[in-house]
Short mmCIF file of C-alpha atoms and ligand atoms in Angstrom, two decimals:
data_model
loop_
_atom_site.label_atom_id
_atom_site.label_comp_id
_atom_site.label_asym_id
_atom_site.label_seq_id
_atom_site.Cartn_x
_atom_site.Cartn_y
_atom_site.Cartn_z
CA UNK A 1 0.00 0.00 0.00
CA UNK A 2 3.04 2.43 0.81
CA UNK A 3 4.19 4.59 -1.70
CA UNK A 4 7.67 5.68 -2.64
CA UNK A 5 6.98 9.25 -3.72
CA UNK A 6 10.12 10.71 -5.85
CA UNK A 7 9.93 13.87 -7.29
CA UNK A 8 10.06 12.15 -11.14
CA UNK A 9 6.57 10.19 -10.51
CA UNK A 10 5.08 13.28 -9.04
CA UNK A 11 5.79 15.88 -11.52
CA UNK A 12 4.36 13.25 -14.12
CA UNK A 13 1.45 12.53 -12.14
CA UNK A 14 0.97 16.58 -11.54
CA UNK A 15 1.59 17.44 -15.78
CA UNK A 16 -1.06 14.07 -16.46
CA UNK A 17 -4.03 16.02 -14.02
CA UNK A 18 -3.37 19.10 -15.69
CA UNK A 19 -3.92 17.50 -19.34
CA UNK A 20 -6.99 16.17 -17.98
CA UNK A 21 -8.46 19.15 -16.01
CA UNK A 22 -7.70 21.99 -18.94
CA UNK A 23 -10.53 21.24 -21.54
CA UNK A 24 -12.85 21.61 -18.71
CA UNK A 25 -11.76 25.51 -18.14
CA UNK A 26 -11.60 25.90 -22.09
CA UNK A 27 -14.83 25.57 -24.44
CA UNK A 28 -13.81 22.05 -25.36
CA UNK A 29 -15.68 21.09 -21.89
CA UNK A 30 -18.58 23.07 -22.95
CA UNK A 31 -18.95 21.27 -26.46
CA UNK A 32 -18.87 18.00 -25.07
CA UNK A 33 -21.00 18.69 -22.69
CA UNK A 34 -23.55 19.59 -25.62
CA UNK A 35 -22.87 16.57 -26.92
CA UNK A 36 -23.95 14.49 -23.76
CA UNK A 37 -26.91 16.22 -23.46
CA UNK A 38 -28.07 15.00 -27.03
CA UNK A 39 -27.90 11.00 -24.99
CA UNK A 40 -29.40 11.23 -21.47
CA UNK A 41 -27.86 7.83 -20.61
CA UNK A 42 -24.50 9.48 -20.90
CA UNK A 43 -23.56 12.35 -18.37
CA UNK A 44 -21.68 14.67 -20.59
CA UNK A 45 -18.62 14.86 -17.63
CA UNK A 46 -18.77 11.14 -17.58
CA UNK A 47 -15.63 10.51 -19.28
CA UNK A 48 -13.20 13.58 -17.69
CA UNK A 49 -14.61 11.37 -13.89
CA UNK A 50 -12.76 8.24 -15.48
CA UNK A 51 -9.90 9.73 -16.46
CA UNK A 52 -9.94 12.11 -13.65
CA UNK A 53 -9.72 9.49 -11.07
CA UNK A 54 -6.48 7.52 -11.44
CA UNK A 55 -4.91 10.71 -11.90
CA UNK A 56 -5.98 12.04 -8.80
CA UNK A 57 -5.08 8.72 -7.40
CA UNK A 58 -1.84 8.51 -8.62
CA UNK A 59 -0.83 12.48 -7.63
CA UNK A 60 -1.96 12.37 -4.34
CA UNK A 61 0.37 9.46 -2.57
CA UNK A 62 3.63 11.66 -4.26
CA UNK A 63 2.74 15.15 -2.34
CA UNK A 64 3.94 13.44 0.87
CA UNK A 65 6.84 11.65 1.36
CA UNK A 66 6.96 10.43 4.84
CA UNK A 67 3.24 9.78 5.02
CA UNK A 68 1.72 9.31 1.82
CA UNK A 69 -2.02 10.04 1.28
CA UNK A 70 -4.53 8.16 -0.70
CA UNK A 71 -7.37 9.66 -2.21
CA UNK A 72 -11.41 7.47 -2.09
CA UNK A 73 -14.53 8.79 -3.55
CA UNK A 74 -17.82 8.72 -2.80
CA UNK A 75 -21.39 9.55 -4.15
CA UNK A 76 -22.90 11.40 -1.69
CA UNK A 77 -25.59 8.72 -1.01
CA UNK A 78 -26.26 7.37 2.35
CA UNK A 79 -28.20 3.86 2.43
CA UNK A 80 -29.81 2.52 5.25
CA UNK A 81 -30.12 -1.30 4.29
CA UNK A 82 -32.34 -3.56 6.59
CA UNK A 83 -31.38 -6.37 7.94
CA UNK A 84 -31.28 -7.99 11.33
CA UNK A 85 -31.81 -5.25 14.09
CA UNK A 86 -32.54 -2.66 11.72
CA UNK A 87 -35.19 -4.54 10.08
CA UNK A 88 -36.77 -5.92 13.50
CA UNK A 89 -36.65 -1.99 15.05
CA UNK A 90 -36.86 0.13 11.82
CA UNK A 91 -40.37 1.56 12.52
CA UNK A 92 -39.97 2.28 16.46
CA UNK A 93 -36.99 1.16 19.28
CA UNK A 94 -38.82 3.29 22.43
CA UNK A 95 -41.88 0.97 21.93
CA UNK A 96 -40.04 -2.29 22.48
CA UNK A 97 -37.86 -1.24 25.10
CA UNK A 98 -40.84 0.07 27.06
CA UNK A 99 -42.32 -3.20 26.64
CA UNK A 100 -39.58 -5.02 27.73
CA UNK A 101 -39.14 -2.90 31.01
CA UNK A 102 -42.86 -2.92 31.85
CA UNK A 103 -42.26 -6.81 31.60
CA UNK A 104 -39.53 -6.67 34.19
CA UNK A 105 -42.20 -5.34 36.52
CA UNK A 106 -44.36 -7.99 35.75
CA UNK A 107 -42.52 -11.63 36.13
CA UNK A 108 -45.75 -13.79 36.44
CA UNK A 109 -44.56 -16.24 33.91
CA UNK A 110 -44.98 -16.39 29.92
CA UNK A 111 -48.84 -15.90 29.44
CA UNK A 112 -49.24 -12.91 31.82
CA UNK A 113 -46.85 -10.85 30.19
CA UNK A 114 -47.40 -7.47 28.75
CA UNK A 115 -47.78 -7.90 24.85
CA UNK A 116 -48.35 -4.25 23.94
CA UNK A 117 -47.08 -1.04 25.60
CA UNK A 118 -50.06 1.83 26.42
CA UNK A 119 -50.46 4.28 28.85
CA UNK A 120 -52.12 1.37 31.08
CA UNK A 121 -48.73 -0.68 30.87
CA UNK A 122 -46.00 1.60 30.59
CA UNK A 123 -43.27 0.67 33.40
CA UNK A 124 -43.48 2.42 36.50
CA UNK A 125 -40.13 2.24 37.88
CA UNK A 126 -37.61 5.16 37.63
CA UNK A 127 -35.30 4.52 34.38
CA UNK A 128 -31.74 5.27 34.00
CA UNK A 129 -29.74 5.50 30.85
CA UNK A 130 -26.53 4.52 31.64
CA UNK A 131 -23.17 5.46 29.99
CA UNK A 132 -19.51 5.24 30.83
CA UNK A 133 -16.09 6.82 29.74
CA UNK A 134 -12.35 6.53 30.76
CA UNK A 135 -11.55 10.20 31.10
CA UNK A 136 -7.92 9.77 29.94
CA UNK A 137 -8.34 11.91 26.78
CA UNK A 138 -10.75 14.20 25.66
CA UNK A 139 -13.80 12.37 24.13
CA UNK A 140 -13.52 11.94 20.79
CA UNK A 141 -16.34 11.88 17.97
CA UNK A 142 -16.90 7.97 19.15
CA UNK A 143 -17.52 8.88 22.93
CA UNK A 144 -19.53 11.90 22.28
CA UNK A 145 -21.77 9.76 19.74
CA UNK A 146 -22.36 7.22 22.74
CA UNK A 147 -23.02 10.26 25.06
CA UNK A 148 -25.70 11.99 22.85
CA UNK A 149 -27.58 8.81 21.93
CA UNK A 150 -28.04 7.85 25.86
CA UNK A 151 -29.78 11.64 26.12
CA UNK A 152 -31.70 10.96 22.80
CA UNK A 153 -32.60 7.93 24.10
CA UNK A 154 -34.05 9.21 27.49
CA UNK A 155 -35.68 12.10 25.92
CA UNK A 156 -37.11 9.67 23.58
CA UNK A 157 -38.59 7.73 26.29
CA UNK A 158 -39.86 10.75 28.25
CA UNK A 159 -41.69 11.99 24.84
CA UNK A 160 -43.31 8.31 24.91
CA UNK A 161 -44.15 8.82 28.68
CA UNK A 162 -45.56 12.17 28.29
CA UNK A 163 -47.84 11.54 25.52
CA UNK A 164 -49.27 8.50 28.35
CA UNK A 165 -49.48 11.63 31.22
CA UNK A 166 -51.50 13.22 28.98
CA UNK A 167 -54.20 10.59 29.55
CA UNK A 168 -53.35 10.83 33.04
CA UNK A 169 -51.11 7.31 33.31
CA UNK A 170 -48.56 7.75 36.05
CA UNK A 171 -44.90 7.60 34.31
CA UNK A 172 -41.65 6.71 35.48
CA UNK A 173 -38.67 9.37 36.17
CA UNK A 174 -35.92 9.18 33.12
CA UNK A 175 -32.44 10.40 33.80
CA UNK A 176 -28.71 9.68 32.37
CA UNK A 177 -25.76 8.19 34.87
CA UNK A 178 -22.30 8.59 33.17
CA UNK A 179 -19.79 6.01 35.19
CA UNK A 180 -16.12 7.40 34.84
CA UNK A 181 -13.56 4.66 34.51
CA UNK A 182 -10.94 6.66 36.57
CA UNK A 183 -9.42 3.39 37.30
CA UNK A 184 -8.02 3.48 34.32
CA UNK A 185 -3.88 3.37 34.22
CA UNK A 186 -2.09 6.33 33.81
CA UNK A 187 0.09 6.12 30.95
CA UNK A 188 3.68 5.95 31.34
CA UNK A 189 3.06 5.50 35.46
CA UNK A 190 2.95 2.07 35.18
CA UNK A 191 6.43 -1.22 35.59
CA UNK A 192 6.78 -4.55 34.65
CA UNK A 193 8.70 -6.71 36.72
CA UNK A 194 9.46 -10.49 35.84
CA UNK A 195 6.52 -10.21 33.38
CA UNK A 196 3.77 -8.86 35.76
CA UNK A 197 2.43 -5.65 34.94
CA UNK A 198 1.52 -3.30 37.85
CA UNK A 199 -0.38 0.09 36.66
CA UNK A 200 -0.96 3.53 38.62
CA UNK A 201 -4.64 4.98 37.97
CA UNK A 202 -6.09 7.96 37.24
CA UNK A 203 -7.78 8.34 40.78
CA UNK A 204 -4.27 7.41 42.37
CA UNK A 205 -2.01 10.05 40.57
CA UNK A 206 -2.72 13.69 41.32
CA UNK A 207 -3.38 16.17 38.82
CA UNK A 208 -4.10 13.47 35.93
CA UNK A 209 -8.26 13.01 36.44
CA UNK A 210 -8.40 16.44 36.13
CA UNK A 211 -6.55 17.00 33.09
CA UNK A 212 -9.88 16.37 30.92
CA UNK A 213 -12.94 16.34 33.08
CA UNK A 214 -13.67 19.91 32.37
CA UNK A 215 -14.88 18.75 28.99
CA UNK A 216 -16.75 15.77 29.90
CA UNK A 217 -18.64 17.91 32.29
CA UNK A 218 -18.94 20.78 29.57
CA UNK A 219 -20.50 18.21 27.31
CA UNK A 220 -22.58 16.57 29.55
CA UNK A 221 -23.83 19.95 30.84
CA UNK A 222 -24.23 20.73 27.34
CA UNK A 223 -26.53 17.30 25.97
CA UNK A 224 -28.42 18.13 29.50
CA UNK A 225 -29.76 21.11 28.80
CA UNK A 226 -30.77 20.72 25.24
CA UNK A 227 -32.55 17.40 25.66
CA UNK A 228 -34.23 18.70 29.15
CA UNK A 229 -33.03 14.85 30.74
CA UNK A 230 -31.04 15.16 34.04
CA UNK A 231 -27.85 13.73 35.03
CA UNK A 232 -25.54 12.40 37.18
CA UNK A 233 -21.92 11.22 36.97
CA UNK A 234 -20.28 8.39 39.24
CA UNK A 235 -16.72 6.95 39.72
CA UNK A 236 -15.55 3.51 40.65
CA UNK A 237 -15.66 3.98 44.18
CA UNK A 238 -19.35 4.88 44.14
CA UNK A 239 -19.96 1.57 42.11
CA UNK A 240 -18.13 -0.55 44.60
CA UNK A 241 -19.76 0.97 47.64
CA UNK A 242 -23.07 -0.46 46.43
CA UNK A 243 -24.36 -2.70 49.63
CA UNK A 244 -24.81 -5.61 46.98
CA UNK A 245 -21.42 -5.60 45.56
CA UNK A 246 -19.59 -7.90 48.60
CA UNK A 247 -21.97 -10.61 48.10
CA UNK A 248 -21.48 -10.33 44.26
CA UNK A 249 -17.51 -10.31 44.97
CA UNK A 250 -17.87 -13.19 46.83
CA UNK A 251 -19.78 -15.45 44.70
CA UNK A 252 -16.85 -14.14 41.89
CA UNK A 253 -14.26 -15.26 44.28
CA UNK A 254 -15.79 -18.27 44.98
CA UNK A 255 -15.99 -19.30 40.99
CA UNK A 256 -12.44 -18.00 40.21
CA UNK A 257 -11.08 -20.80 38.52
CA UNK A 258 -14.14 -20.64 35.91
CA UNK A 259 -14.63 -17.39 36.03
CA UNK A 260 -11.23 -16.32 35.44
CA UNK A 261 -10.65 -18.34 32.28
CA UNK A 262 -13.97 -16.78 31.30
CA UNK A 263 -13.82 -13.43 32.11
CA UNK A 264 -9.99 -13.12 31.01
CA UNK A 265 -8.96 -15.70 28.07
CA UNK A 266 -5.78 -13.97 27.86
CA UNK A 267 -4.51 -14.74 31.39
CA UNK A 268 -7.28 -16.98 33.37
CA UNK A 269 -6.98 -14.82 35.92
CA UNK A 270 -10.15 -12.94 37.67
CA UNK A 271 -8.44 -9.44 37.18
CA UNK A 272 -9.69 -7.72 40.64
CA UNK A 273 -6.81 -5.59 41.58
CA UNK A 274 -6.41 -2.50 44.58
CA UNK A 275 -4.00 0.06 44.83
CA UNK A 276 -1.03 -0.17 47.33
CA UNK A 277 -2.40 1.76 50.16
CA UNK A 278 1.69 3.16 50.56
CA UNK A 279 0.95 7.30 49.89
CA UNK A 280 2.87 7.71 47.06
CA UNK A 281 3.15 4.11 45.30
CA UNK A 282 -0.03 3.08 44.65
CA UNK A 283 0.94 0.18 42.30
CA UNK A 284 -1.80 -2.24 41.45
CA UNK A 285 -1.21 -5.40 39.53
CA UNK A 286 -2.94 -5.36 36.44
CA UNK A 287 -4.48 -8.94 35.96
CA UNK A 288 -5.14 -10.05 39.41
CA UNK A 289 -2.30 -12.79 38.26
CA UNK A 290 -0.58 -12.70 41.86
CA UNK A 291 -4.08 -12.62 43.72
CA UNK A 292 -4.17 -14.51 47.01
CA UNK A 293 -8.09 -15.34 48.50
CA UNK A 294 -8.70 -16.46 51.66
CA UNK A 295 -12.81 -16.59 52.68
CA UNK A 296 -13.60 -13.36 52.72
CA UNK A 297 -10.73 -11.71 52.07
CA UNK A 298 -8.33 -10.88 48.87
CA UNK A 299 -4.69 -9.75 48.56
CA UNK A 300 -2.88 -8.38 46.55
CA UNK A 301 0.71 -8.00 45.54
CA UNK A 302 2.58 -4.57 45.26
CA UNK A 303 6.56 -5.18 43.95
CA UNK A 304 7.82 -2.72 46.40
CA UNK A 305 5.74 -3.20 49.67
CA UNK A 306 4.62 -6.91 49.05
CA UNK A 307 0.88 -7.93 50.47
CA UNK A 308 -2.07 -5.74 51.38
CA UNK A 309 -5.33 -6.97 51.66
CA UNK A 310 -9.22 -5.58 51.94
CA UNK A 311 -11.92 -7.64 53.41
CA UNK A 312 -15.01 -8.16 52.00
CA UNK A 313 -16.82 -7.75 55.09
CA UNK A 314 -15.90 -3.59 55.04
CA UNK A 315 -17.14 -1.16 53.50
CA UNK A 316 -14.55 0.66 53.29
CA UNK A 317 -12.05 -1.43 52.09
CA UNK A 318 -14.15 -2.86 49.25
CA UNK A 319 -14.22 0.71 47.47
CA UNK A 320 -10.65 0.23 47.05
CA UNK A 321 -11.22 -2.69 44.56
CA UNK A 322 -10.66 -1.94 41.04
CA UNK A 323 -11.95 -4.22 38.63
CA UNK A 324 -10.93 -4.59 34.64
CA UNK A 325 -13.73 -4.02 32.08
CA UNK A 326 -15.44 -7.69 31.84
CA UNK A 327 -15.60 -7.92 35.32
CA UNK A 328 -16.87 -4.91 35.73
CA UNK A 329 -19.27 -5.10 32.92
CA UNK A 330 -20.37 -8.75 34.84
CA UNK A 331 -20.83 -7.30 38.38
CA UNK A 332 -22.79 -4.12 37.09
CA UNK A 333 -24.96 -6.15 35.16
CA UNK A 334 -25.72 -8.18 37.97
CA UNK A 335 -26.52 -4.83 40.44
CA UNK A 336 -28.47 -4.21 37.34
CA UNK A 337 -30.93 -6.84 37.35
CA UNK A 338 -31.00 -7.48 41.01
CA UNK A 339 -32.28 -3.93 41.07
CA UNK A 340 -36.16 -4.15 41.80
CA UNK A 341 -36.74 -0.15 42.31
CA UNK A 342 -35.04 1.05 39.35
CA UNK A 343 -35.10 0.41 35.24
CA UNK A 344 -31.30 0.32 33.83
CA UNK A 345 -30.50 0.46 30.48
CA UNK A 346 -26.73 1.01 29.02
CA UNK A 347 -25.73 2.41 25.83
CA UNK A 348 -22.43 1.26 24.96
CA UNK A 349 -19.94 1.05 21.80
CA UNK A 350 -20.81 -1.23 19.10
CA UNK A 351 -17.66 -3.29 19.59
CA UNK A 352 -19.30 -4.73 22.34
CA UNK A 353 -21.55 -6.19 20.52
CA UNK A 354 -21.80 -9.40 20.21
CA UNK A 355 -18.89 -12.09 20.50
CA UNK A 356 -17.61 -9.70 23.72
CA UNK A 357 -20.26 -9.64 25.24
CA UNK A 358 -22.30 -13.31 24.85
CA UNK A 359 -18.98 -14.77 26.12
CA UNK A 360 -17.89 -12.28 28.79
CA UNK A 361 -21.58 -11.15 29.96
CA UNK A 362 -23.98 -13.43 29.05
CA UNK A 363 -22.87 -16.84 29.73
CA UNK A 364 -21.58 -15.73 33.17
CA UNK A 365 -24.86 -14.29 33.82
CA UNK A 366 -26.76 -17.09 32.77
CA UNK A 367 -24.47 -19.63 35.06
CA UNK A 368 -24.89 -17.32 38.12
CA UNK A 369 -28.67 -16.78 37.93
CA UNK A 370 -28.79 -20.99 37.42
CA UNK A 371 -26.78 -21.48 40.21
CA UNK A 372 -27.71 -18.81 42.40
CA UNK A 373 -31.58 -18.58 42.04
CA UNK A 374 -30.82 -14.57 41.17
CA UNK A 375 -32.69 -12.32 38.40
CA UNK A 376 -34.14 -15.55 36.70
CA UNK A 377 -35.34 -14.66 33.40
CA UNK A 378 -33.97 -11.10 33.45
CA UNK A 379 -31.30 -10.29 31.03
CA UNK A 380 -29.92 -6.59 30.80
CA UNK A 381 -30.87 -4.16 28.25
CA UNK A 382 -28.41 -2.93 26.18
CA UNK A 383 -27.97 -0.92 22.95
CA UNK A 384 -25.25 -0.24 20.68
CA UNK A 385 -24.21 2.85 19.75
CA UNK A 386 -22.57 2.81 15.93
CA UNK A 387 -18.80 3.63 16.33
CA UNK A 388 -17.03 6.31 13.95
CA UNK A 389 -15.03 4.41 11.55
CA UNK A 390 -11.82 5.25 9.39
CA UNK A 391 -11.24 4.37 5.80
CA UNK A 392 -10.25 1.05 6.59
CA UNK A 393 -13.25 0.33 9.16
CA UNK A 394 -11.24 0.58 12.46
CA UNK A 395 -12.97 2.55 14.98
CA UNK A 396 -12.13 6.11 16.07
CA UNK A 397 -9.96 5.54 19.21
CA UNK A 398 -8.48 7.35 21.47
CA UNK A 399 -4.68 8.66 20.72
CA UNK A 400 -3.49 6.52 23.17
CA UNK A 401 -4.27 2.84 21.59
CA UNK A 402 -3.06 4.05 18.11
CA UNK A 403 0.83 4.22 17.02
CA UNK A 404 2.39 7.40 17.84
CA UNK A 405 1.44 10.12 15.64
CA UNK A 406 -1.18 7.48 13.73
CA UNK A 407 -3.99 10.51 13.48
CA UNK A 408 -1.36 13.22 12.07
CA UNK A 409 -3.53 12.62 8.79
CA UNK A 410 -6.34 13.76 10.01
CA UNK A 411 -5.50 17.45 10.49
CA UNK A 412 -3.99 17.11 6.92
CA UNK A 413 -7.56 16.09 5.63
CA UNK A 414 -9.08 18.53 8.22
CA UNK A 415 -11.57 16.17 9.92
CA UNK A 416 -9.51 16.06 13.63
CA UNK A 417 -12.12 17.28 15.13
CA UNK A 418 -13.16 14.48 15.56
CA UNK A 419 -10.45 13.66 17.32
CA UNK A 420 -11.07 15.44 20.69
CA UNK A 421 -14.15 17.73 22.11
CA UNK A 422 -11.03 20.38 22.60
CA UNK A 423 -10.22 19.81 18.69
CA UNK A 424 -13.88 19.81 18.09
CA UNK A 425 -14.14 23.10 19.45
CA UNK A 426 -11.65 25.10 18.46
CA UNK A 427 -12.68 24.16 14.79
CA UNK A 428 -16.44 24.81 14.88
CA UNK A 429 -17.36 26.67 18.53
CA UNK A 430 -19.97 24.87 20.40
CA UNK A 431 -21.72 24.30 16.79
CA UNK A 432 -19.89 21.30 16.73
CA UNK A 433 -21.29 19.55 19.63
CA UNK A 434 -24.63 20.84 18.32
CA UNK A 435 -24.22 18.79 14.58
CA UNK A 436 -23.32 15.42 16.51
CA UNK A 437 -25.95 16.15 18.35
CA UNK A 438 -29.24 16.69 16.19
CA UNK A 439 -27.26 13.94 13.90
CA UNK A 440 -27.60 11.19 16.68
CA UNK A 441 -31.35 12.34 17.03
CA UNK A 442 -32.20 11.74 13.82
CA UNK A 443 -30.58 8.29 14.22
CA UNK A 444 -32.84 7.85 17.62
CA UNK A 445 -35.80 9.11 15.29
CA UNK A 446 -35.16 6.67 12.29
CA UNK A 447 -33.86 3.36 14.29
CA UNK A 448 -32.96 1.85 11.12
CA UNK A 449 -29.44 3.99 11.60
CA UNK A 450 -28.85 2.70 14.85
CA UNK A 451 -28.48 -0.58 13.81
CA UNK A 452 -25.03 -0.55 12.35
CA UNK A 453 -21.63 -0.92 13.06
CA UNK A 454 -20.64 2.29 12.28
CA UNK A 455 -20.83 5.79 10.66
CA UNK A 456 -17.42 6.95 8.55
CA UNK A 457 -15.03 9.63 9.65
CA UNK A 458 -15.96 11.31 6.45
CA UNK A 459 -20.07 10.93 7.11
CA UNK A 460 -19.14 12.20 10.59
CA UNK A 461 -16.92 15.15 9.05
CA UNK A 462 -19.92 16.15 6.21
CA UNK A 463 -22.07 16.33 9.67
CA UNK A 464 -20.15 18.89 10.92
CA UNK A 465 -19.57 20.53 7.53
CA UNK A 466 -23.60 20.82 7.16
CA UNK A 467 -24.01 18.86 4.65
CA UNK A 468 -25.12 15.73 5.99
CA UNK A 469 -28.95 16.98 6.76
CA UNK A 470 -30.78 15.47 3.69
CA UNK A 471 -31.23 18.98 2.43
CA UNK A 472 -30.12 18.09 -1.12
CA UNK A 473 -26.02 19.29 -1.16
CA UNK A 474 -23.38 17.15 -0.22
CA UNK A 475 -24.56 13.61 1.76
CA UNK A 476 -27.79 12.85 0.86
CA UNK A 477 -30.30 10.43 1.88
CA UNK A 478 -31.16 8.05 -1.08
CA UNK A 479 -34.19 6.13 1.32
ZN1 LIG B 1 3.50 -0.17 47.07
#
């Protein structure tokens, strides 16, 4: 795929474009295109496009010799094919999920279940939208996308509810919960030693949680006030402090050995980790490989100041757990459906979808409400949110994951605002939030959009140009 620009190839490439671009500023582009007109099968520029193409092609890899770019084309149409989710939820998503939380009120077996939602059997129980974030970078396109379609969502609902309190039908109270990940390592703060890694998070090192969380609140503030849903925003500590998690940790102790191979294929290790309560180290071992359990109790290993333990049995030792993202993503699911006050439903990336999470979520559910007697029946409700894609179909990730300077292109091509809310808005003021925005409604509005894997940096990029709104110019809706 890698070029070899040298300055030969690109002056011939340059003098070829210019052959093939001048009879379209002299008349001889005008004639022909008198000639098309006379066939209406053939566009009269039909023929400069073919040439017009390689040439472009071929120019644009020599302009750059350390980092060659490479030129695609598009049409300007946008399809929404059905198929699978989007044919199942094309005409209306709030409907089913209503349904399906109304039914979580009502577990009286198969035949009394509620088969159609109205005002009579819309769910009573408060519902929260739930969505989460690592704030180790400032949310990019990707985040932000999963961010405004948990407020469409919950607006969506409310709309739903409200038409019901017209007729006087009690309805439930909708709100957003943002979890922060700030467990999440610190780069460059972490050691190996003899092949164990130990990490330092956010939480633990001063100065680096607050690096970014004045634009996550900004945003959320933001998505707040224009969809009229409230919010709230918790950390790791608060999610461990819930009075249900030490009987959840224990019965995840207790299953290690399966759970671990489950939960963690790469190391078979249930990766529950805690900082080193030393001021100043706070090392914790990544993987929960040097782990030791005793009933009750779990220890762990720091390389400088060996054991420290918490005990299940307090409080305030078991906020000090940290937990990696399947694990996490098990035990929340769990407080999820053991909750019998409150609706939850999480909007999450679409790489979660599928393989991740029947294998890390689903099967360990399933085993622990068998075994346990818990949530039978219940399963968590979940939707996708489609990811922001490059060229090649990898998702939009953070700077971090991606080899140094691996997004340098995209100020080149002038579409890194996607990159970051900060890059976001120093390119388009708070219009930008504002484009991602009303785009995700639409999506929220026409389901059949939700229902895909993901949305191009360049769709993304003719958002925030304007000309992604079905208005005729640029990206256009051919459905
Ligand atoms: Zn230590």
């Amino acid at each position: 795929m890698v070029t070899h620009p040298c300055p030969t190839r690109r002056a011939a490439a340059a003098r070829h474009l210019i052959e093939l671009l001048e009879p379209l500023v002299s008349n001889e582009s005008d004639q022909k295109e008198q000639q098309g007109r006379s066939n209406p099968h053939n566009h009269p520029y039909d023929h400069h496009i073919h040439g017009l193409i390689p040439a472009i092609k071929a120019l644009l890899p020599t302009l750059h010799a350390d980092r060659p770019l490479f030129a695609a084309f598009h049409d300007g149409q946008v399809h929404d094919p059905l198929g699978a989710g989007a044919y199942a939820f094309c005409n209306d998503l709030i409907g089913p999920l209503l349904l399906s939380l109304a039914n979580d009120e009502s577990p009286k077996g198969n035949e009394d279940m509620v088969r159609a939602i109205t005002p009579a059997t819309f769910p009573t129980r408060p519902i929260i939208v739930h969505a989460g974030a690592q704030p180790n970078n400032s949310p990019h396109a990707g985040t932000l996308v999963v961010f405004c379609y948990a407020f469409s969502l919950a607006r969506a609902l409310l709309a739903r509810v409200q038409q019901a309190n017209s007729q006087n039908a009690p309805g439930p109270k909708i709100s957003v919960e943002i979890t922060f990940v700030d467990t999440a390592p610190v780069e460059n703060e972490g050691c190996q030693v003899d092949g164990v890694r130990f990490q330092r998070s956010h939480r633990d090192t001063p100065g680096a949680l607050a690096t970014h969380m004045a634009d996550y609140s900004e945003v959320l503030r933001l998505l707040s006030a224009w969809s009229g849903i409230p919010f709230r925003t918790t950390f790791q500590a608060d999610f461990f402090a819930h009075p249900a998690v030490p009987s959840l940790l224990a019965y995840l102790v207790d299953r290690r050995g399966r759970l671990g191979a489950q939960l963690s294929p790469k190391s078979h290790a249930l990766a529950l980790r805690a900082a080193c309560p030393v001021p100043s180290c706070a090392l914790a071992e990544k993987h929960g490989l040097l782990n030791q359990y005793a009933p009750g109790h779990i220890s762990f290993y720091c390389p400088h100041h060996g054991y420290h333990g918490i005990s299940l049995s307090q409080p305030d030792e078991v906020v000090r757990l940290e937990a990696n993202a399947p694990a996490r993503n098990l035990i929340r699911s769990m407080l999820h459906l053991l909750d019998q006050d409150t609706h939850h439903v999480r909007i999450t990336g679409a790489d979660y979808a599928g393989t991740y999470q029947e294998a890390l979520l689903y099967r360990p559910l399933a085993e622990w409400s068998a075994s346990t007697g818990l949530a039978t029946g219940r399963t968590p409700h979940i939707l996708y949110a489609p990811q922001v894609v490059d060229w090649s179909g990898a998702k939009l990730s953070k700077q971090l994951y991606v080899r140094e300077g691996g997004y340098a292109a995209m100020e080149l091509l002038g579409t890194d605002g996607l990159r970051s809310y900060a890059r976001l808005k120093s390119r388009f003021g708070d219009e930008g939030l504002v484009r991602i925005w009303s785009e995700v409604e639409k999506w929220v509005a026409d389901p059949r959009k939700l229902f895909r894997a993901g949305f191009s940096v360049e769709y993304m990029q003719a958002v925030l140009d304007a000309e992604g709104n079905g208005d005729g110019k640029g990206v256009v809706s051919s459905n």
